[in-house]
Amino acid sequence: MSGLLALLDDVAGIAKVAAASIDDIGAAAAKAGSKTAGVLIDDAAVTPKYLHGFEPARELPIIWRIARGSLINKLVFLLPAALLLSTFAPWMIPPLLILGGSYLCFEGAEKIVHVLRPHDDHSGGPDGSHDIQDPLHLEEEKVKGAIKTDFILSAEIMTIALSVIEEGNIWMQGATLALVGIMVTLAVYGAVAVIVKMDDVGLWLSQVGRLGLTRALGRGIVKFMPWLLKMLTVVGTAAMLWVGGSIIVHSIAQMGWHGPEDAIHGVAVAIGAGQAFVEWAVTAGIDFVLGFIWGLILIPVGVKIIGPVWTAVMPKGV
């Protein structure tokens, strides 16, 4: 009997350790996921554009295909690469973060410049694939393009998450990254599914609602959705520049140059006067400005280098 009690005590101890590990993984995943908010907003803002021009019945299946591709990107390709990087070359994480932050700054600044300066208006899909007549071929091209775009954003998300995870064994890091990847994918593409189908819900309410208030609500939803998509685009662009600038400043500090980060912190503390939200807002505002300036500097480089490389690796029309 004493042996059985000892065994049960050992099992209980193992269960407590496992539960604590699960709590640690969940806490680390939540902390890491919160650091990727800017990339997530942009991802959620960009994805609905790939559904433009399709029948409503095809929207959810397409979102599912893109979400499945996103999970494969994160769990099959990026997670092992991140673990290898953390184990054998942790010194590469800050430079890779700077590279990813520069990409965000470039994309955000390019979007603002694109809006401010005159440009040709292309009807149809955002990638020009409206010229493709076969709906099945068009769907394949859109899904492939979305998954390849997701790969870049997912790489940024996983790298940010890896940089936030505290030192631990490789299994802890792997489980945390896997949980972050799953949480992020569900959050982004769940939100995309809701956003994309809300106009259909509004149209249905406006047509079959029994009460005048219900029909009015449906019409209001239909009218509001284009504004919501525009707002997401604006917020996503601002988040790209803010997060990109913040990543670069923090990564430079990790590499030994603390001057910019300390200066920004000093300004935020002086203006905030002990108010946490004001200090955060000032810091985010400075990061946004720095990200925008750095993005403007990178635009000529992007046009000459990033653009041709991007065109070469992406499917035709994307």
Short mmCIF file of C-alpha atoms in Angstrom, two decimals:
data_model
loop_
_atom_site.label_atom_id
_atom_site.label_comp_id
_atom_site.label_asym_id
_atom_site.label_seq_id
_atom_site.Cartn_x
_atom_site.Cartn_y
_atom_site.Cartn_z
CA MET A 1 0.00 0.00 0.00
CA SER A 2 2.83 2.40 0.86
CA GLY A 3 4.35 1.76 -2.57
CA LEU A 4 1.05 2.59 -4.24
CA LEU A 5 0.73 5.82 -2.23
CA ALA A 6 4.28 6.76 -3.13
CA LEU A 7 3.53 6.12 -6.80
CA LEU A 8 0.37 8.25 -6.62
CA ASP A 9 2.38 10.99 -4.91
CA ASP A 10 4.95 10.88 -7.70
CA VAL A 11 2.21 11.02 -10.34
CA ALA A 12 0.66 14.00 -8.57
CA GLY A 13 4.04 15.72 -8.51
CA ILE A 14 4.54 15.10 -12.22
CA ALA A 15 1.03 16.42 -12.91
CA LYS A 16 1.81 19.60 -10.95
CA VAL A 17 5.01 20.13 -12.92
CA ALA A 18 3.17 19.51 -16.19
CA ALA A 19 0.41 21.93 -15.20
CA ALA A 20 2.99 24.57 -14.27
CA SER A 21 4.73 24.04 -17.61
CA ILE A 22 1.44 24.45 -19.45
CA ASP A 23 0.77 27.66 -17.52
CA ASP A 24 4.27 28.90 -18.38
CA ILE A 25 3.76 28.06 -22.06
CA GLY A 26 0.38 29.81 -22.09
CA ALA A 27 1.75 32.90 -20.37
CA ALA A 28 4.75 33.05 -22.69
CA ALA A 29 2.53 32.57 -25.72
CA ALA A 30 0.19 35.36 -24.60
CA LYS A 31 3.15 37.70 -24.00
CA ALA A 32 4.74 36.85 -27.35
CA GLY A 33 1.43 37.12 -29.20
CA SER A 34 0.77 40.59 -27.81
CA LYS A 35 4.07 41.81 -29.27
CA THR A 36 2.91 40.86 -32.78
CA ALA A 37 -0.26 42.98 -32.70
CA GLY A 38 0.85 45.36 -35.42
CA VAL A 39 1.65 42.56 -37.85
CA LEU A 40 -1.66 40.83 -37.05
CA ILE A 41 -3.70 43.96 -37.78
CA ASP A 42 -1.99 44.38 -41.12
CA ASP A 43 -2.48 40.70 -41.95
CA ALA A 44 -6.19 40.95 -41.13
CA ALA A 45 -6.48 44.13 -43.20
CA VAL A 46 -4.70 42.71 -46.26
CA THR A 47 -6.31 39.26 -46.52
CA PRO A 48 -9.90 40.34 -47.39
CA LYS A 49 -8.57 41.93 -50.60
CA TYR A 50 -7.72 38.49 -51.94
CA LEU A 51 -11.42 37.57 -51.83
CA HIS A 52 -12.55 40.42 -54.07
CA GLY A 53 -14.56 39.25 -57.07
CA PHE A 54 -15.48 35.75 -55.81
CA GLU A 55 -18.93 34.33 -55.21
CA PRO A 56 -19.97 34.53 -51.53
CA ALA A 57 -20.12 30.72 -51.37
CA ARG A 58 -16.38 30.52 -52.16
CA GLU A 59 -15.21 33.07 -49.57
CA LEU A 60 -15.06 30.81 -46.49
CA PRO A 61 -13.44 27.89 -48.37
CA ILE A 62 -10.77 30.27 -49.69
CA ILE A 63 -10.16 31.67 -46.20
CA TRP A 64 -9.81 28.11 -44.90
CA ARG A 65 -7.27 27.26 -47.62
CA ILE A 66 -5.22 30.36 -46.79
CA ALA A 67 -5.43 29.66 -43.04
CA ARG A 68 -4.31 26.06 -43.60
CA GLY A 69 -1.38 27.31 -45.67
CA SER A 70 -0.55 29.80 -42.92
CA LEU A 71 -0.44 27.02 -40.32
CA ILE A 72 1.86 24.98 -42.56
CA ASN A 73 4.09 28.03 -42.98
CA LYS A 74 4.36 28.52 -39.23
CA LEU A 75 4.48 24.97 -37.89
CA VAL A 76 6.26 23.02 -40.65
CA PHE A 77 8.78 25.54 -41.99
CA LEU A 78 9.22 28.50 -39.65
CA LEU A 79 9.03 26.79 -36.24
CA PRO A 80 11.92 24.34 -36.88
CA ALA A 81 13.95 27.15 -38.44
CA ALA A 82 13.33 29.35 -35.38
CA LEU A 83 14.37 26.58 -32.98
CA LEU A 84 17.55 25.90 -34.94
CA LEU A 85 18.30 29.61 -34.93
CA SER A 86 17.72 29.90 -31.20
CA THR A 87 19.92 26.87 -30.48
CA PHE A 88 22.86 27.40 -32.80
CA ALA A 89 22.86 31.09 -33.78
CA PRO A 90 20.92 33.21 -31.25
CA TRP A 91 23.09 36.20 -32.19
CA MET A 92 21.27 36.29 -35.55
CA ILE A 93 17.87 37.07 -34.00
CA PRO A 94 18.39 40.87 -33.58
CA PRO A 95 19.70 41.33 -37.16
CA LEU A 96 16.79 39.30 -38.51
CA LEU A 97 14.38 41.40 -36.46
CA ILE A 98 15.95 44.55 -37.90
CA LEU A 99 15.50 43.08 -41.39
CA GLY A 100 11.86 42.24 -40.65
CA GLY A 101 11.25 45.64 -39.05
CA SER A 102 12.76 47.31 -42.12
CA TYR A 103 10.36 45.34 -44.31
CA LEU A 104 7.41 46.58 -42.24
CA CYS A 105 8.66 50.17 -42.44
CA PHE A 106 9.14 49.88 -46.20
CA GLU A 107 5.65 48.44 -46.71
CA GLY A 108 4.00 51.03 -44.47
CA ALA A 109 5.80 53.99 -46.02
CA GLU A 110 5.16 52.68 -49.53
CA LYS A 111 1.43 52.44 -48.82
CA ILE A 112 1.32 56.05 -47.60
CA VAL A 113 3.30 57.30 -50.60
CA HIS A 114 1.05 55.29 -52.90
CA VAL A 115 -2.01 57.07 -51.48
CA LEU A 116 -0.48 60.55 -51.51
CA ARG A 117 0.93 60.57 -55.04
CA PRO A 118 -1.12 60.10 -58.25
CA HIS A 119 -1.20 56.54 -59.55
CA ASP A 120 -3.07 54.45 -62.04
CA ASP A 121 -6.32 52.95 -60.79
CA HIS A 122 -6.62 49.25 -61.55
CA SER A 123 -10.03 47.72 -61.34
CA GLY A 124 -10.59 44.16 -60.24
CA GLY A 125 -8.44 42.31 -57.72
CA PRO A 126 -5.65 43.96 -55.77
CA ASP A 127 -3.06 41.90 -57.60
CA GLY A 128 -4.23 42.49 -61.14
CA SER A 129 -5.45 38.93 -61.51
CA HIS A 130 -8.83 40.15 -62.73
CA ASP A 131 -7.48 39.51 -66.22
CA ILE A 132 -7.64 35.76 -65.57
CA GLN A 133 -10.93 34.44 -66.90
CA ASP A 134 -11.00 30.91 -65.39
CA PRO A 135 -12.50 31.16 -61.85
CA LEU A 136 -10.68 28.03 -60.65
CA HIS A 137 -7.36 29.29 -61.96
CA LEU A 138 -8.04 32.71 -60.44
CA GLU A 139 -8.76 31.11 -57.07
CA GLU A 140 -5.54 29.09 -57.21
CA GLU A 141 -3.51 32.19 -58.03
CA LYS A 142 -5.12 34.23 -55.26
CA VAL A 143 -4.60 31.49 -52.65
CA LYS A 144 -0.96 30.97 -53.64
CA GLY A 145 -0.30 34.70 -53.54
CA ALA A 146 -1.96 35.07 -50.13
CA ILE A 147 0.00 32.14 -48.67
CA LYS A 148 3.31 33.53 -49.94
CA THR A 149 2.50 36.95 -48.51
CA ASP A 150 1.50 35.23 -45.26
CA PHE A 151 4.88 33.50 -45.16
CA ILE A 152 6.67 36.83 -44.81
CA LEU A 153 4.29 38.10 -42.13
CA SER A 154 4.43 34.72 -40.33
CA ALA A 155 8.23 34.79 -40.36
CA GLU A 156 8.09 38.21 -38.72
CA ILE A 157 5.56 36.98 -36.15
CA MET A 158 7.59 33.89 -35.23
CA THR A 159 10.84 35.86 -34.99
CA ILE A 160 9.23 38.46 -32.72
CA ALA A 161 7.72 35.69 -30.59
CA LEU A 162 11.10 33.92 -30.35
CA SER A 163 12.79 37.12 -29.20
CA VAL A 164 10.23 37.56 -26.41
CA ILE A 165 10.37 33.98 -25.06
CA GLU A 166 12.61 33.79 -22.02
CA GLU A 167 15.49 31.35 -21.94
CA GLY A 168 14.33 27.75 -21.57
CA ASN A 169 14.71 24.30 -23.02
CA ILE A 170 14.01 23.70 -26.66
CA TRP A 171 10.76 21.86 -25.93
CA MET A 172 9.40 24.82 -23.98
CA GLN A 173 10.35 27.18 -26.80
CA GLY A 174 8.88 24.86 -29.43
CA ALA A 175 5.59 24.44 -27.57
CA THR A 176 5.31 28.20 -27.01
CA LEU A 177 6.02 29.00 -30.66
CA ALA A 178 3.53 26.36 -31.80
CA LEU A 179 0.86 27.81 -29.50
CA VAL A 180 1.63 31.34 -30.74
CA GLY A 181 1.36 30.16 -34.35
CA ILE A 182 -1.99 28.47 -33.78
CA MET A 183 -3.41 31.37 -31.72
CA VAL A 184 -2.31 33.96 -34.25
CA THR A 185 -3.71 32.02 -37.21
CA LEU A 186 -7.06 31.48 -35.51
CA ALA A 187 -7.24 35.13 -34.48
CA VAL A 188 -6.34 36.55 -37.90
CA TYR A 189 -8.36 34.30 -40.15
CA GLY A 190 -11.26 34.04 -37.72
CA ALA A 191 -11.46 37.84 -37.79
CA VAL A 192 -11.12 37.83 -41.59
CA ALA A 193 -13.99 35.34 -41.90
CA VAL A 194 -16.22 37.51 -39.70
CA ILE A 195 -15.29 40.69 -41.59
CA VAL A 196 -15.84 39.14 -45.01
CA LYS A 197 -19.24 37.64 -44.16
CA MET A 198 -20.64 40.60 -42.22
CA ASP A 199 -21.91 42.31 -45.38
CA ASP A 200 -23.73 39.09 -46.31
CA VAL A 201 -25.27 39.01 -42.84
CA GLY A 202 -26.31 42.65 -43.19
CA LEU A 203 -27.83 42.01 -46.62
CA TRP A 204 -29.74 39.01 -45.30
CA LEU A 205 -31.09 41.02 -42.34
CA SER A 206 -32.15 43.88 -44.61
CA GLN A 207 -34.09 41.49 -46.85
CA VAL A 208 -35.72 39.00 -44.44
CA GLY A 209 -35.89 40.96 -41.19
CA ARG A 210 -39.41 41.04 -39.79
CA LEU A 211 -38.94 44.28 -37.87
CA GLY A 212 -38.09 47.64 -39.38
CA LEU A 213 -35.31 47.98 -36.81
CA THR A 214 -33.78 44.66 -37.93
CA ARG A 215 -33.86 45.65 -41.60
CA ALA A 216 -32.36 49.04 -40.74
CA LEU A 217 -29.59 47.28 -38.79
CA GLY A 218 -28.87 45.12 -41.84
CA ARG A 219 -28.64 48.15 -44.12
CA GLY A 220 -26.39 49.86 -41.57
CA ILE A 221 -24.03 46.87 -41.52
CA VAL A 222 -23.82 46.85 -45.33
CA LYS A 223 -22.99 50.57 -45.40
CA PHE A 224 -20.52 50.31 -42.51
CA MET A 225 -18.39 47.43 -43.82
CA PRO A 226 -16.52 49.43 -46.52
CA TRP A 227 -15.65 52.01 -43.86
CA LEU A 228 -14.45 49.24 -41.53
CA LEU A 229 -12.16 47.85 -44.22
CA LYS A 230 -10.74 51.32 -44.88
CA MET A 231 -10.21 51.85 -41.16
CA LEU A 232 -8.43 48.50 -40.88
CA THR A 233 -6.15 49.51 -43.75
CA VAL A 234 -5.27 52.80 -42.04
CA VAL A 235 -4.75 51.17 -38.64
CA GLY A 236 -2.76 48.33 -40.22
CA THR A 237 -0.45 50.76 -42.02
CA ALA A 238 0.11 52.81 -38.86
CA ALA A 239 0.75 49.63 -36.90
CA MET A 240 3.33 48.45 -39.44
CA LEU A 241 5.32 51.67 -39.06
CA TRP A 242 4.98 51.79 -35.28
CA VAL A 243 5.90 48.12 -34.80
CA GLY A 244 8.64 48.28 -37.43
CA GLY A 245 10.25 51.30 -35.82
CA SER A 246 9.93 49.77 -32.35
CA ILE A 247 11.49 46.49 -33.48
CA ILE A 248 14.47 48.26 -35.04
CA VAL A 249 15.11 50.51 -32.02
CA HIS A 250 14.84 47.61 -29.55
CA SER A 251 16.96 45.26 -31.70
CA ILE A 252 19.68 47.88 -32.05
CA ALA A 253 19.71 48.15 -28.25
CA GLN A 254 20.05 44.38 -27.98
CA MET A 255 23.11 44.61 -30.24
CA GLY A 256 24.72 47.11 -27.87
CA TRP A 257 23.64 50.57 -29.07
CA HIS A 258 21.26 51.76 -26.36
CA GLY A 259 21.33 55.46 -27.28
CA PRO A 260 18.13 55.66 -29.41
CA GLU A 261 16.05 53.51 -27.04
CA ASP A 262 17.24 55.44 -23.96
CA ALA A 263 16.57 58.79 -25.68
CA ILE A 264 13.03 57.76 -26.66
CA HIS A 265 12.37 56.48 -23.14
CA GLY A 266 13.65 59.75 -21.67
CA VAL A 267 11.36 61.85 -23.87
CA ALA A 268 8.37 59.60 -23.08
CA VAL A 269 8.99 59.82 -19.32
CA ALA A 270 9.44 63.60 -19.47
CA ILE A 271 6.19 64.14 -21.38
CA GLY A 272 4.20 61.40 -19.66
CA ALA A 273 5.04 62.57 -16.13
CA GLY A 274 4.29 59.16 -14.63
CA GLN A 275 1.17 58.44 -16.71
CA ALA A 276 1.75 55.03 -18.27
CA PHE A 277 -0.61 55.49 -21.22
CA VAL A 278 0.88 58.84 -22.19
CA GLU A 279 4.39 57.40 -22.00
CA TRP A 280 3.32 54.49 -24.21
CA ALA A 281 1.62 56.83 -26.70
CA VAL A 282 4.69 59.07 -26.94
CA THR A 283 6.97 56.07 -27.42
CA ALA A 284 4.67 54.61 -30.09
CA GLY A 285 4.45 57.99 -31.83
CA ILE A 286 8.22 58.39 -31.98
CA ASP A 287 8.61 54.81 -33.20
CA PHE A 288 6.01 55.55 -35.88
CA VAL A 289 7.88 58.64 -37.10
CA LEU A 290 11.22 56.82 -37.12
CA GLY A 291 9.64 53.88 -38.94
CA PHE A 292 8.13 56.17 -41.56
CA ILE A 293 11.42 58.00 -42.14
CA TRP A 294 13.32 54.72 -42.43
CA GLY A 295 10.66 53.38 -44.78
CA LEU A 296 10.97 56.43 -47.03
CA ILE A 297 14.71 55.88 -47.18
CA LEU A 298 14.17 52.24 -48.14
CA ILE A 299 11.62 52.89 -50.90
CA PRO A 300 14.22 53.50 -53.66
CA VAL A 301 16.05 50.36 -52.53
CA GLY A 302 12.78 48.45 -52.51
CA VAL A 303 11.88 49.57 -56.02
CA LYS A 304 15.27 48.49 -57.41
CA ILE A 305 15.86 45.32 -55.37
CA ILE A 306 12.85 44.14 -53.37
CA GLY A 307 10.37 44.67 -56.20
CA PRO A 308 12.18 42.54 -58.84
CA VAL A 309 12.94 39.78 -56.32
CA TRP A 310 9.33 39.83 -55.12
CA THR A 311 8.04 39.59 -58.70
CA ALA A 312 10.38 36.69 -59.41
CA VAL A 313 9.26 34.56 -56.45
CA MET A 314 5.55 35.39 -56.53
CA PRO A 315 3.10 33.77 -58.97
CA LYS A 316 2.18 35.77 -62.06
CA GLY A 317 -0.21 38.62 -61.35
CA VAL A 318 0.54 38.91 -57.62
#
